[in-house]
Amino acid sequence: MKPEVIKELNEIFGEDRCKTNPSDVYVYGFDAGIHRSMPDAVVRPMNVQEVQKLVLLANKHKVPIIPRGAGTALCGHSVPIDGGIVVDMQGMNKIKEIKVTDLYCVVEPGVVCDHLNAALKPYKFFIPGPASSEAATLGGMMACNASGAKAAKYGATRDYVLGCEAVLPTGEIVHLGGRCLKNASGYQLDRLLVGSEGTLGVVTEIILKVAPLPAKKAAVVPYFDTLRQAGEVVAKIIAEPILPSQLEIMSQTCIQAVNKATGMCLQECAAILLIELDGHPAAVIDEVKVVRRICEELGALDIDYTEDESRIAELWKGRKQMIPSLSSLKEEYATVMLADDMAVPMSKVPDALEAFQEISDRYDIIIPSYGHAADGNLHTKVLMDPTNPDHWKQAEKAVTEVFEAVLRLGGTITGEHGVGITKAPYLFIERSEAIGALKAIKRALDPNNIMNPHKIQEWEEGFVTHLRYPVEAS
Amino acid sequence: MKVKHLKKWKNELITCTMCGYCKNVCPTFLDIGWDSGSARGRNVLAYGMLTEELEPDEVAALRLYQCTLCLDCLRRCPSKVNVPEIVEAARADIVDAGLATAAQKEMIDTVKQAGNIYGTSETRVPPQEGDITLFLGCQYLERPNQVKVILNVFNKLGIKPKIFEEVCCGVPFRNLGFFEDLEKHKEKFLASLPTRELVTFCPTCTLFLKEEYDLPITHATEIVAEKLSGANPKKLNIRKLDIKATYHDPCHLGRGIEVHEAPRKILEAIGITVKEMPLNKTTTRCCGGGGVMLISDAPLAGMVAKKRIEQAAATGVQELTTSCANCVGTLRTAAQASGESGSRMKVRDIWYWLWQALK
Ligand SMILES: Cc1cc2nc3c(=O)[nH]c(=O)nc-3n(C[C@H](O)[C@H](O)[C@H](O)COP(=O)(O)OP(=O)(O)OC[C@H]3O[C@@H](n4cnc5c(N)ncnc54)[C@H](O)[C@@H]3O)c2cc1C
Ligand code: SF4
Ligand code: SF4
């Protein structure tokens, strides 16, 4: 990077909040995905004016800037492919306002999801978060349209963003949406920023809707001989109609991994459902009865039940840490973030799970399946030796087959994690007719292509590239 | 630069999914702010050194030495990636690269020459014979008044402890990454032991003696708790203190070897009601002074300690007690330096209170 750029960065941020030394900068070349590439500098803005100055500087010098929250995104979202300046937003972490009587709160983008929920709890409100909620920032969640296990009942981040302040790629500070629950004043540009993965602007403040905490929760955990049985139970519960607050499905490999990593004693069988019901106490008790009956009728091997909040929290903690848990399953294998969050229409969940199992069986890698069955969002990961080039070749083929199966079933390649780099090749298949429009939006808003370049529709290579693992020569 | 000590951690470094669960539990990340100052970031630095993409430099060294070795990342990590041991191995490679600071080298030289961290070879506590053998550790030996209090307590409880000429257990060598020196020192240490069965005080020594030497160690609070639980309070003449305090679990005691009930039983027995901080027992938050931080980055240690004092103050009490001389020192300094929130917090060792109840 040119010395004058560094000089100007130091003028904006001071040496304390601008790093260009190789060691501090090296760490920002990685996120929780499979890719990495080094930035030239990292800065930590503390307010919108600093962000604006940075964006103007980036335009002047045509240097890429890459907004970043906690760096937990899974597809190389914040990996600086062309170097440039990483904008670490974690320092902007103030909760500015909580106004539950108007059902909203205002936060800076670096606030961690769990920290916001801790602050909302005394008011008896919350916002639903992803499994990474203890680390992920609200800016990252908005930019990825993150959602978690509660999405079927409570929605995704997009359903909570009422408005935001952002610096557009050309440097204008804009205020989009607002503090009202309803807003029809023109193009919903705040919605455009949701899921834009840092390619259309830097979000500097977010107005979020809040949801009331339910008065009671109960968990039903049925065990099954086959994945298909579990899938049928899901369909029947929804058709009842009952909308569980969480409904997760775990295959045998995942059950083993969670038991091993957490010491939980889930029964090992072909499939488990973790069903959480919440709401008014009387309604919860009625729904539990119905859910139990459905599980019994459809041949559950056994059913666990609890109303104990701490036991429920423990169950979800086990499920939430599935990704890292899988990594400790087999010594020489690691969890590799591939084909990680497809979604299919709910009725197709059993077909999808069987298709994934069949693909996994044909390759020398393990593809465990788990996911949010109530919204059709299925997770797989690839367990492989990421230093072995042959495994990458197999993974590439298997992943392609997984995505093909999902699209055949009328699904999407990503229900919640987004596209980044890793899923871009398949976006071109899923959204082939919309790629032109997506590119036109990017060009219109970011004429100098400085804002997190080469992501989503702008990535036109395969995904086995810029790997963060030391792949041995084949 | 080719690394030597990090090689054995290659699998773990690849297994790390970079999930970030260890970020917000890392006490130093919260104050450093940069990802390179978090547990996950330290893994990445180690990975860079291992793959030779990153030439170790002063900044890498600083970030790695800014870890307090509090073990909270390891507790939280679902993949069980042992970040603290990876950090120590990375430090050993940093030492090999000639990047240890003058203060770190000086401490190592002191232990090499004097056999302890305080640097004088004079006997701090006269040896004596007894029924159980105490290993007081440098942190307590450096504070002879506290040792007197401990001996008074034992005396009152009718336990006669054996005291011997101690040699440092060697944990500073490992913590600071002087692995070769540690191997030499270990022989010296083992030769100094009159027995393998030791009763310990310093949580860090306790954990290290178990892990490095596989010695059958009992922490002193366990012995005292047992004695108090079986005893008739009248016979022991225990004065109930009727005080409210919060108890800070030292990382290596509360989390490292999970001794957290014994100190609480003691406090209950002497009439101290414990108001728990939300981060307690295995989820305790570091005082800031672990990992030999006080000589690597004392201001950072102070910032971490200040947060802990604020957590203590939030319980509404004005007494903090703990079972570690190092924690007492770090937290007391922070309490005295902090403003409104913590300045009224008194920080005292559990042995002080025991003596108040028994004397
Ligand atoms: C163990 C684990 C479990 C996960 N579970 C889930 C899950 O259940 N559901 C789910 O949806 N995701 C999940 N994720 C993915 C990830 O955690 C989420 O996408 C999360 O929202 C990312 O937040 P972050 O702060 O880490 O963002 P980062 O990774 O730092 O950034 C993500 C993207 O957002 C952009 N960005 C960040 N901040 C801003 C800003 N202020 N302005 C503009 N752009 C910005 C970045 O440029 C980047 O493109 C999981 C990840 C892990 C590691
Ligand atoms: S060390 Fe463990 S908790 Fe930390 S990022 Fe790696 S896998 Fe996650
Ligand atoms: S041991 Fe403690 S200070 Fe060190 S990296 Fe882990 S959590 Fe951070």
PDB file of N, CA and C in Angstrom, chain B residues 65 78 83-84 136 170 188 221 255 316:
ATOM      1  N   TYR B  65       2.516 -12.773  24.427  1.00  0.00           N
ATOM      2  CA  TYR B  65       2.799 -12.601  25.854  1.00  0.00           C
ATOM      3  C   TYR B  65       1.689 -11.842  26.572  1.00  0.00           C
ATOM      4  N   PRO B  78     -15.368 -25.805  21.851  1.00  0.00           N
ATOM      5  CA  PRO B  78     -16.009 -27.097  21.637  1.00  0.00           C
ATOM      6  C   PRO B  78     -15.094 -28.087  20.909  1.00  0.00           C
ATOM      7  N   VAL B  83      -5.582 -23.619  23.315  1.00  0.00           N
ATOM      8  CA  VAL B  83      -4.923 -22.340  22.977  1.00  0.00           C
ATOM      9  C   VAL B  83      -3.813 -21.986  23.985  1.00  0.00           C
ATOM     10  N   PRO B  84      -4.054 -22.117  25.300  1.00  0.00           N
ATOM     11  CA  PRO B  84      -2.979 -21.720  26.222  1.00  0.00           C
ATOM     12  C   PRO B  84      -1.670 -22.476  25.992  1.00  0.00           C
ATOM     13  N   LEU B 136       4.840 -23.928  49.602  1.00  0.00           N
ATOM     14  CA  LEU B 136       4.232 -22.585  49.682  1.00  0.00           C
ATOM     15  C   LEU B 136       4.276 -21.861  48.341  1.00  0.00           C
ATOM     16  N   GLY B 170       9.164 -24.134  38.698  1.00  0.00           N
ATOM     17  CA  GLY B 170       9.625 -24.023  37.306  1.00  0.00           C
ATOM     18  C   GLY B 170       8.576 -23.479  36.361  1.00  0.00           C
ATOM     19  N   LYS B 188      16.551 -30.034  39.178  1.00  0.00           N
ATOM     20  CA  LYS B 188      16.862 -29.327  40.420  1.00  0.00           C
ATOM     21  C   LYS B 188      15.649 -29.339  41.367  1.00  0.00           C
ATOM     22  N   THR B 221      -6.693 -25.363  50.705  1.00  0.00           N
ATOM     23  CA  THR B 221      -8.083 -25.075  51.080  1.00  0.00           C
ATOM     24  C   THR B 221      -8.887 -26.376  51.241  1.00  0.00           C
ATOM     25  N   ARG B 255     -10.882 -23.093  37.710  1.00  0.00           N
ATOM     26  CA  ARG B 255     -11.073 -23.691  36.387  1.00  0.00           C
ATOM     27  C   ARG B 255     -10.071 -24.807  36.138  1.00  0.00           C
ATOM     28  N   GLY B 316     -22.550  -5.680  44.942  1.00  0.00           N
ATOM     29  CA  GLY B 316     -23.028  -4.852  46.050  1.00  0.00           C
ATOM     30  C   GLY B 316     -22.201  -4.986  47.318  1.00  0.00           C
TER      31      GLY B 316
END
